Short mmCIF file of C-alpha atoms in Angstrom, two decimals:
data_model
loop_
_atom_site.label_atom_id
_atom_site.label_comp_id
_atom_site.label_asym_id
_atom_site.label_seq_id
_atom_site.Cartn_x
_atom_site.Cartn_y
_atom_site.Cartn_z
CA MET A 28 46.40 -44.75 -11.89
CA LEU A 29 44.69 -43.77 -8.63
CA GLU A 30 45.33 -40.09 -9.31
CA THR A 31 43.83 -40.41 -12.81
CA LEU A 32 40.76 -42.17 -11.44
CA SER A 33 40.43 -39.54 -8.72
CA ASN A 34 40.60 -36.73 -11.30
CA LEU A 35 37.96 -38.44 -13.44
CA LEU A 36 35.73 -38.94 -10.42
CA HIS A 37 35.97 -35.31 -9.37
CA GLN A 38 35.11 -34.19 -12.90
CA THR A 39 31.67 -35.76 -12.59
CA ALA A 40 28.71 -33.59 -11.66
CA PHE A 41 28.06 -35.48 -8.42
CA PHE A 42 30.68 -33.49 -6.49
CA ASN A 43 29.28 -30.14 -7.65
CA LEU A 44 25.54 -30.62 -7.25
CA THR A 45 23.86 -28.58 -4.54
CA GLY A 46 20.51 -29.17 -2.87
CA GLY A 47 19.10 -26.40 -5.06
CA ASN A 48 20.34 -28.14 -8.20
CA LEU A 49 18.57 -31.34 -7.14
CA VAL A 50 15.34 -29.41 -6.58
CA MET A 51 15.57 -27.86 -10.04
CA ILE A 52 16.36 -31.23 -11.64
CA LEU A 53 13.23 -32.61 -9.95
CA ILE A 54 11.16 -29.66 -11.25
CA ALA A 55 12.56 -30.27 -14.76
CA CYS A 56 11.48 -33.92 -14.56
CA VAL A 57 7.98 -32.86 -13.47
CA PHE A 58 7.76 -30.51 -16.44
CA LEU A 59 8.89 -33.30 -18.77
CA PHE A 60 6.21 -35.56 -17.29
CA LEU A 61 3.52 -32.91 -17.84
CA ALA A 62 4.67 -32.34 -21.41
CA ILE A 63 5.16 -35.96 -22.47
CA LYS A 64 2.56 -37.83 -20.42
CA LYS A 65 -0.13 -35.17 -20.08
CA GLY A 66 0.49 -33.36 -23.37
CA PHE A 67 0.69 -29.86 -21.82
CA GLU A 68 2.15 -27.72 -24.62
CA PRO A 69 4.97 -30.23 -25.32
CA LEU A 70 6.51 -28.14 -28.12
CA LEU A 71 7.47 -25.54 -25.52
CA LEU A 72 7.69 -27.48 -22.28
CA VAL A 73 10.04 -30.24 -23.50
CA PRO A 74 12.89 -27.89 -24.59
CA ILE A 75 12.36 -25.62 -21.56
CA ALA A 76 12.48 -28.54 -19.13
CA PHE A 77 15.52 -30.03 -20.83
CA GLY A 78 17.37 -26.71 -20.74
CA MET A 79 16.55 -26.55 -17.02
CA LEU A 80 17.93 -30.06 -16.59
CA LEU A 81 21.16 -29.29 -18.46
CA VAL A 82 22.06 -26.07 -16.66
CA ASN A 83 21.59 -27.60 -13.22
CA ILE A 84 23.83 -30.55 -14.06
CA TYR A 85 26.43 -28.57 -16.02
CA PRO A 86 26.22 -24.81 -15.22
CA ASP A 87 29.05 -23.96 -17.62
CA ILE A 88 26.71 -24.60 -20.53
CA MET A 89 25.41 -21.07 -19.85
CA ALA A 90 28.77 -19.50 -18.94
CA GLY A 91 29.89 -16.44 -20.85
CA PRO A 92 33.24 -16.16 -22.70
CA TYR A 93 36.26 -15.47 -20.50
CA VAL A 94 40.05 -15.10 -20.52
CA ASP A 95 41.99 -17.33 -18.10
CA ALA A 96 45.05 -16.43 -16.02
CA GLN A 97 47.34 -17.39 -18.90
CA GLY A 98 45.57 -14.99 -21.24
CA VAL A 99 43.88 -17.74 -23.22
CA GLU A 100 40.41 -16.85 -24.52
CA HIS A 101 37.67 -19.41 -23.94
CA ALA A 102 34.37 -19.57 -25.79
CA ALA A 103 31.06 -19.36 -23.95
CA GLY A 104 28.85 -22.34 -23.25
CA LEU A 105 26.53 -23.49 -26.05
CA LEU A 106 23.28 -22.19 -24.53
CA HIS A 107 24.83 -18.80 -23.76
CA TYR A 108 24.74 -18.04 -27.48
CA PHE A 109 21.13 -19.21 -27.75
CA TYR A 110 20.25 -16.95 -24.80
CA LYS A 111 21.82 -13.92 -26.47
CA LEU A 112 19.26 -14.29 -29.26
CA ASP A 113 16.57 -13.94 -26.57
CA GLU A 114 18.23 -10.87 -25.05
CA TRP A 115 18.48 -9.25 -28.47
CA SER A 116 14.74 -9.91 -29.09
CA ILE A 117 15.51 -11.92 -32.22
CA LEU A 118 13.85 -15.21 -31.25
CA PRO A 119 10.63 -13.69 -29.81
CA SER A 120 10.14 -11.66 -33.00
CA LEU A 121 10.68 -14.73 -35.21
CA ILE A 122 8.17 -16.67 -33.09
CA PHE A 123 5.61 -13.95 -33.83
CA MET A 124 6.26 -14.28 -37.56
CA GLY A 125 5.65 -18.02 -37.33
CA VAL A 126 2.44 -17.49 -35.34
CA GLY A 127 1.22 -15.04 -37.98
CA ALA A 128 1.96 -17.50 -40.78
CA MET A 129 0.07 -20.27 -38.96
CA THR A 130 -3.00 -18.28 -37.90
CA ASP A 131 -6.17 -17.39 -39.76
CA PHE A 132 -7.15 -13.82 -38.85
CA GLY A 133 -10.50 -14.27 -40.64
CA PRO A 134 -12.59 -14.71 -37.44
CA LEU A 135 -11.26 -11.41 -36.08
CA ILE A 136 -11.97 -9.60 -39.35
CA ALA A 137 -15.46 -11.13 -39.54
CA ASN A 138 -16.26 -10.09 -35.97
CA PRO A 139 -14.40 -6.86 -35.10
CA ARG A 140 -16.10 -6.85 -31.68
CA SER A 141 -13.58 -9.53 -30.78
CA PHE A 142 -11.02 -6.74 -30.43
CA ILE A 143 -12.89 -5.49 -27.35
CA MET A 144 -12.78 -8.89 -25.66
CA GLY A 145 -9.10 -9.26 -26.50
CA ALA A 146 -8.47 -5.87 -24.92
CA ALA A 147 -10.52 -6.73 -21.82
CA ALA A 148 -8.41 -9.83 -21.23
CA GLN A 149 -5.34 -7.60 -20.84
CA VAL A 150 -6.68 -6.26 -17.52
CA GLY A 151 -4.62 -8.94 -15.75
CA ILE A 152 -1.44 -7.28 -17.00
CA TYR A 153 -2.25 -3.97 -15.32
CA VAL A 154 -3.48 -5.62 -12.10
CA ALA A 155 -0.19 -7.53 -11.88
CA TYR A 156 1.79 -4.35 -12.57
CA PHE A 157 0.41 -2.51 -9.56
CA LEU A 158 0.63 -5.60 -7.34
CA ALA A 159 4.29 -6.04 -8.30
CA ILE A 160 4.96 -2.43 -7.29
CA LEU A 161 3.32 -3.13 -3.92
CA LEU A 162 5.53 -6.21 -3.48
CA GLY A 163 8.67 -4.12 -3.84
CA PHE A 164 9.62 -4.52 -7.50
CA GLY A 165 10.80 -1.45 -9.38
CA PRO A 166 8.54 0.00 -12.10
CA ALA A 167 10.48 -1.56 -15.00
CA ALA A 168 10.66 -4.97 -13.28
CA ALA A 169 6.93 -4.77 -12.46
CA ALA A 170 6.14 -4.04 -16.12
CA ALA A 171 8.22 -7.00 -17.31
CA ILE A 172 6.55 -9.31 -14.78
CA SER A 173 3.02 -8.12 -15.54
CA ILE A 174 3.12 -9.24 -19.20
CA ILE A 175 2.89 -12.84 -17.92
CA GLY A 176 -0.83 -12.07 -17.58
CA GLY A 177 -1.11 -12.10 -21.35
CA ALA A 178 0.01 -15.76 -21.40
CA ASP A 179 2.42 -14.76 -24.14
CA GLY A 180 5.94 -16.11 -23.64
CA PRO A 181 7.66 -14.33 -26.57
CA THR A 182 6.28 -10.93 -25.52
CA SER A 183 7.37 -11.54 -21.91
CA ILE A 184 10.91 -12.29 -23.06
CA PHE A 185 10.89 -9.36 -25.50
CA LEU A 186 9.80 -6.83 -22.88
CA ALA A 187 12.14 -8.13 -20.15
CA GLY A 188 15.07 -7.74 -22.54
CA LYS A 189 14.03 -4.27 -23.71
CA LEU A 190 13.56 -3.01 -20.14
CA GLY A 191 16.93 -4.39 -19.04
CA GLN A 192 15.43 -6.98 -16.69
CA THR A 193 17.63 -9.86 -17.82
CA ALA A 194 18.14 -11.00 -14.22
CA LEU A 195 14.40 -11.74 -14.06
CA LEU A 196 14.07 -13.03 -17.62
CA GLY A 197 14.36 -16.70 -16.62
CA PRO A 198 11.61 -16.74 -13.96
CA ILE A 199 9.37 -14.50 -16.10
CA ALA A 200 9.73 -16.67 -19.19
CA VAL A 201 9.28 -19.95 -17.32
CA ALA A 202 6.21 -18.60 -15.53
CA ALA A 203 4.71 -17.31 -18.79
CA TYR A 204 5.28 -20.55 -20.66
CA SER A 205 4.13 -22.65 -17.70
CA TYR A 206 0.82 -20.80 -17.55
CA MET A 207 0.47 -21.11 -21.32
CA SER A 208 0.87 -24.87 -20.89
CA LEU A 209 -1.60 -24.98 -18.00
CA VAL A 210 -4.36 -23.05 -19.79
CA PRO A 211 -6.59 -26.19 -19.97
CA ILE A 212 -6.34 -26.57 -16.17
CA ILE A 213 -6.46 -22.96 -14.95
CA GLN A 214 -9.11 -21.43 -17.21
CA PRO A 215 -12.14 -23.81 -17.09
CA PRO A 216 -12.92 -23.34 -13.35
CA ILE A 217 -12.83 -19.55 -13.76
CA MET A 218 -15.00 -19.70 -16.88
CA LYS A 219 -17.58 -21.91 -15.20
CA LEU A 220 -17.61 -19.80 -12.04
CA LEU A 221 -18.40 -16.61 -13.95
CA THR A 222 -21.00 -17.99 -16.38
CA THR A 223 -24.30 -19.79 -16.08
CA GLU A 224 -25.04 -23.05 -17.85
CA LYS A 225 -27.54 -21.20 -20.02
CA GLU A 226 -24.83 -18.76 -21.14
CA ARG A 227 -22.39 -21.59 -21.86
CA LYS A 228 -24.97 -23.23 -24.11
CA ILE A 229 -25.41 -20.15 -26.32
CA LYS A 230 -24.86 -20.97 -29.97
CA MET A 231 -23.41 -18.17 -32.04
CA GLU A 232 -24.33 -17.43 -35.63
CA GLN A 233 -21.94 -18.57 -38.32
CA LEU A 234 -19.31 -15.96 -39.12
CA ARG A 235 -19.63 -14.15 -42.43
CA PRO A 236 -17.21 -15.12 -45.20
CA VAL A 237 -14.11 -12.93 -45.33
CA SER A 238 -12.80 -11.98 -48.75
CA LYS A 239 -9.22 -12.48 -49.85
CA LEU A 240 -8.79 -8.73 -50.24
CA GLU A 241 -9.82 -8.15 -46.62
CA LYS A 242 -7.33 -10.76 -45.41
CA ILE A 243 -4.52 -9.14 -47.41
CA LEU A 244 -5.34 -5.59 -46.32
CA PHE A 245 -5.78 -6.45 -42.63
CA PRO A 246 -2.10 -7.11 -41.73
CA ILE A 247 -0.99 -4.09 -43.74
CA ILE A 248 -3.49 -1.73 -42.10
CA ILE A 249 -2.86 -3.08 -38.58
CA THR A 250 0.90 -2.66 -39.05
CA ILE A 251 0.52 0.95 -40.20
CA VAL A 252 -1.97 1.95 -37.50
CA VAL A 253 -0.37 0.19 -34.51
CA CYS A 254 3.23 0.96 -35.40
CA MET A 255 2.44 4.62 -36.13
CA ILE A 256 0.92 4.96 -32.65
CA LEU A 257 3.47 2.74 -30.84
CA PRO A 258 6.60 2.35 -33.02
CA THR A 259 8.24 0.19 -30.34
CA THR A 260 5.77 -2.61 -31.14
CA ALA A 261 7.14 -2.93 -34.68
CA PRO A 262 9.39 -5.97 -33.97
CA LEU A 263 6.44 -7.97 -32.60
CA VAL A 264 3.37 -6.64 -34.42
CA GLY A 265 5.36 -6.17 -37.62
CA MET A 266 6.63 -9.75 -37.65
CA LEU A 267 3.19 -11.11 -36.70
CA MET A 268 1.57 -9.28 -39.58
CA LEU A 269 4.38 -10.11 -42.02
CA GLY A 270 3.89 -13.81 -41.29
CA ASN A 271 0.14 -13.44 -41.83
CA LEU A 272 0.69 -11.52 -45.07
CA PHE A 273 2.88 -14.42 -46.29
CA ARG A 274 -0.08 -16.71 -45.55
CA GLU A 275 -2.83 -14.65 -47.12
CA CYS A 276 -1.25 -13.04 -50.20
CA GLY A 277 -0.93 -16.43 -51.92
CA VAL A 278 2.21 -15.60 -53.91
CA VAL A 279 4.94 -16.66 -51.47
CA LYS A 280 3.98 -20.24 -50.62
CA GLN A 281 7.59 -21.20 -49.87
CA LEU A 282 7.98 -18.36 -47.36
CA THR A 283 4.70 -19.31 -45.67
CA GLU A 284 5.77 -22.94 -45.33
CA THR A 285 9.21 -21.99 -44.02
CA ALA A 286 7.92 -19.45 -41.49
CA SER A 287 5.16 -21.72 -40.16
CA ASN A 288 7.13 -24.97 -40.11
CA ALA A 289 10.93 -25.28 -40.35
CA LEU A 290 11.86 -21.81 -39.08
CA MET A 291 9.17 -21.83 -36.39
CA TYR A 292 10.31 -25.12 -34.91
CA ILE A 293 14.00 -24.23 -35.07
CA VAL A 294 13.26 -21.02 -33.16
CA VAL A 295 11.15 -22.91 -30.59
CA ILE A 296 14.05 -25.27 -29.91
CA LEU A 297 16.55 -22.43 -29.48
CA LEU A 298 14.21 -20.27 -27.41
CA GLY A 299 12.91 -23.10 -25.23
CA THR A 300 16.27 -24.57 -24.29
CA SER A 301 17.82 -21.15 -23.64
CA VAL A 302 14.88 -20.07 -21.46
CA GLY A 303 15.11 -23.30 -19.48
CA ALA A 304 18.85 -22.79 -19.10
CA THR A 305 18.30 -19.49 -17.28
CA THR A 306 16.81 -21.40 -14.34
CA SER A 307 19.94 -22.40 -12.47
CA ALA A 308 19.29 -23.01 -8.78
CA GLU A 309 21.25 -19.90 -7.78
CA ARG A 310 19.12 -17.63 -9.97
CA PHE A 311 15.77 -19.36 -9.70
CA LEU A 312 15.32 -20.49 -6.10
CA ASN A 313 14.66 -17.20 -4.32
CA TRP A 314 11.75 -15.13 -3.03
CA ASP A 315 11.60 -12.95 -6.14
CA THR A 316 10.88 -16.02 -8.26
CA ILE A 317 8.10 -17.12 -5.93
CA LYS A 318 6.60 -13.62 -6.11
CA ILE A 319 6.82 -13.66 -9.92
CA VAL A 320 5.09 -17.04 -10.16
CA ILE A 321 2.29 -15.89 -7.84
CA LEU A 322 1.90 -12.56 -9.66
CA GLY A 323 1.77 -14.37 -12.99
CA LEU A 324 -1.01 -16.63 -11.75
CA ILE A 325 -2.99 -13.66 -10.40
CA ALA A 326 -2.52 -11.80 -13.69
CA PHE A 327 -3.66 -14.84 -15.67
CA ILE A 328 -6.76 -15.29 -13.50
CA PHE A 329 -7.72 -11.62 -13.82
CA GLY A 330 -7.06 -11.69 -17.58
CA THR A 331 -9.33 -14.71 -18.05
CA ALA A 332 -11.99 -13.17 -15.82
CA GLY A 333 -11.78 -9.82 -17.63
CA GLY A 334 -12.40 -11.45 -21.00
CA VAL A 335 -15.31 -13.56 -19.73
CA LEU A 336 -16.96 -10.64 -17.90
CA LEU A 337 -16.73 -8.44 -20.99
CA GLY A 338 -18.21 -11.36 -22.92
CA LYS A 339 -21.12 -11.46 -20.45
CA LEU A 340 -21.71 -7.75 -20.94
CA MET A 341 -21.68 -8.13 -24.72
CA CYS A 342 -24.02 -11.11 -24.36
CA LYS A 343 -26.56 -8.90 -22.59
CA LEU A 344 -26.11 -6.02 -25.02
CA THR A 345 -26.65 -8.31 -28.02
CA LYS A 346 -29.57 -10.10 -26.31
CA GLY A 347 -27.83 -13.45 -26.08
CA LYS A 348 -26.02 -13.56 -29.42
CA ILE A 349 -22.51 -13.83 -27.93
CA ASN A 350 -21.34 -16.72 -25.79
CA PRO A 351 -19.28 -15.22 -22.92
CA LEU A 352 -16.89 -18.18 -22.99
CA ILE A 353 -15.09 -16.85 -26.05
CA GLY A 354 -13.86 -13.86 -24.01
CA SER A 355 -11.49 -16.12 -22.10
CA ALA A 356 -9.53 -16.70 -25.32
CA GLY A 357 -8.37 -13.08 -25.18
CA VAL A 358 -5.37 -14.05 -23.03
CA SER A 359 -3.57 -14.74 -26.34
CA ALA A 360 -2.23 -18.28 -25.86
CA VAL A 361 -2.85 -19.17 -29.52
CA PRO A 362 -4.65 -21.44 -30.27
CA MET A 363 -4.91 -23.28 -26.95
CA ALA A 364 -7.11 -20.67 -25.24
CA ALA A 365 -9.58 -20.85 -28.15
CA ARG A 366 -9.64 -24.63 -27.84
CA VAL A 367 -10.45 -24.33 -24.14
CA SER A 368 -13.41 -22.06 -24.97
CA GLN A 369 -14.59 -24.72 -27.42
CA LYS A 370 -14.11 -27.51 -24.87
CA VAL A 371 -16.03 -25.80 -22.06
CA GLY A 372 -18.84 -24.84 -24.45
CA ALA A 373 -19.05 -28.40 -25.78
CA GLU A 374 -19.30 -29.74 -22.22
CA ALA A 375 -22.46 -27.69 -21.76
CA ASP A 376 -23.82 -28.62 -25.21
CA PRO A 377 -21.96 -31.17 -27.40
CA THR A 378 -23.43 -29.56 -30.53
CA ASN A 379 -21.99 -26.14 -29.69
CA PHE A 380 -19.07 -25.07 -31.89
CA LEU A 381 -17.22 -22.00 -30.58
CA LEU A 382 -13.68 -22.54 -31.85
CA MET A 383 -13.73 -20.15 -34.79
CA HIS A 384 -15.61 -17.52 -32.78
CA ALA A 385 -13.01 -17.80 -29.99
CA MET A 386 -10.16 -17.34 -32.47
CA GLY A 387 -11.21 -13.69 -32.88
CA PRO A 388 -10.49 -12.68 -29.25
CA ASN A 389 -7.49 -15.02 -29.31
CA VAL A 390 -5.80 -13.16 -32.16
CA ALA A 391 -6.90 -9.82 -30.69
CA GLY A 392 -5.23 -10.87 -27.43
CA VAL A 393 -1.91 -11.43 -29.20
CA ILE A 394 -2.09 -7.94 -30.66
CA GLY A 395 -3.29 -6.52 -27.33
CA THR A 396 -0.40 -8.02 -25.38
CA ALA A 397 2.10 -6.61 -27.88
CA VAL A 398 0.41 -3.20 -27.57
CA ALA A 399 0.62 -3.43 -23.75
CA ALA A 400 4.35 -4.18 -24.04
CA GLY A 401 4.79 -1.25 -26.42
CA THR A 402 2.93 1.02 -24.01
CA PHE A 403 5.30 0.07 -21.19
CA MET A 404 8.32 0.69 -23.43
CA ALA A 405 6.95 4.10 -24.35
CA ILE A 406 6.36 4.92 -20.67
CA PHE A 407 9.96 4.00 -19.76
CA GLY A 408 11.43 5.70 -22.82
CA VAL A 409 12.83 2.56 -24.43
#
């Protein structure tokens, strides 16, 4: 009886927890608090935080398949199989299809100048790339880390997998999704610092109506142009545009509903929990992770600033017709960054409505981040 009780006791997690595991469990609980209590991107942060919690209590949930001394084959842990879908770029690509099916590209079509602001917001990616090189990361690792500046979790995961940086995938993905969740906290101070109250009060003219034909042709043309120039972007840009074509063509309602609802949320669960499960204490608590988190923040700040500053320039060139705040939405966290532009503009003038105008740079930022990832893949011959 005593031996049985002793065996049961030693099978509990208490005897295997390290100080690092306790730290990660605490971090997971903080993330859950931010997601549930504060509402910071709960669809992403809840599964990520719970995956983090699980792997630090029961590490074998991420263990790979193995053969024991007796030659018996054992299956891998549950989240190992989820994680493989990340490594193979399946889940990030499906996320992009869901985003395309949920997003109206009309504001970008109505105001093509939004493309420039979306491109300007990618400056953070290239700043982070060179800083990562200076901090001792190899070129491929630096490229994978730098994409955090686009505030685009799926693209960060996609590029890390394609460049063979799976050892850094966990910290990169958690940093990217964390900054996506913290957009409402990080961006407003930067936006207010770089703009005057007069600029924040600028009311933009109503966007022109966009025809159905334009909305149908847009994803087709973008796919042809972008993928012809950078074929490596096809999994991301192609799926983004396919999802949008489902939405706009009007003849595949069932596919639109599936891609934007059921499939999207299933993929978010699988991706979120598997990303969180890569953050075991042994892999996460090290200097490289700290560097990645700091580089991601720097990239995000520069990306936000780049979009706003380009917005200020366009404001001057158009003699005050463009509110610089919409440039901050170019970091691509759809649609949260656009909502932040709306919120900051409304604080300056409650009658100001910038949301639809900000959606243009926001969508352009998604495309821009995918193009940046494709450029890095082309550079490294992937």
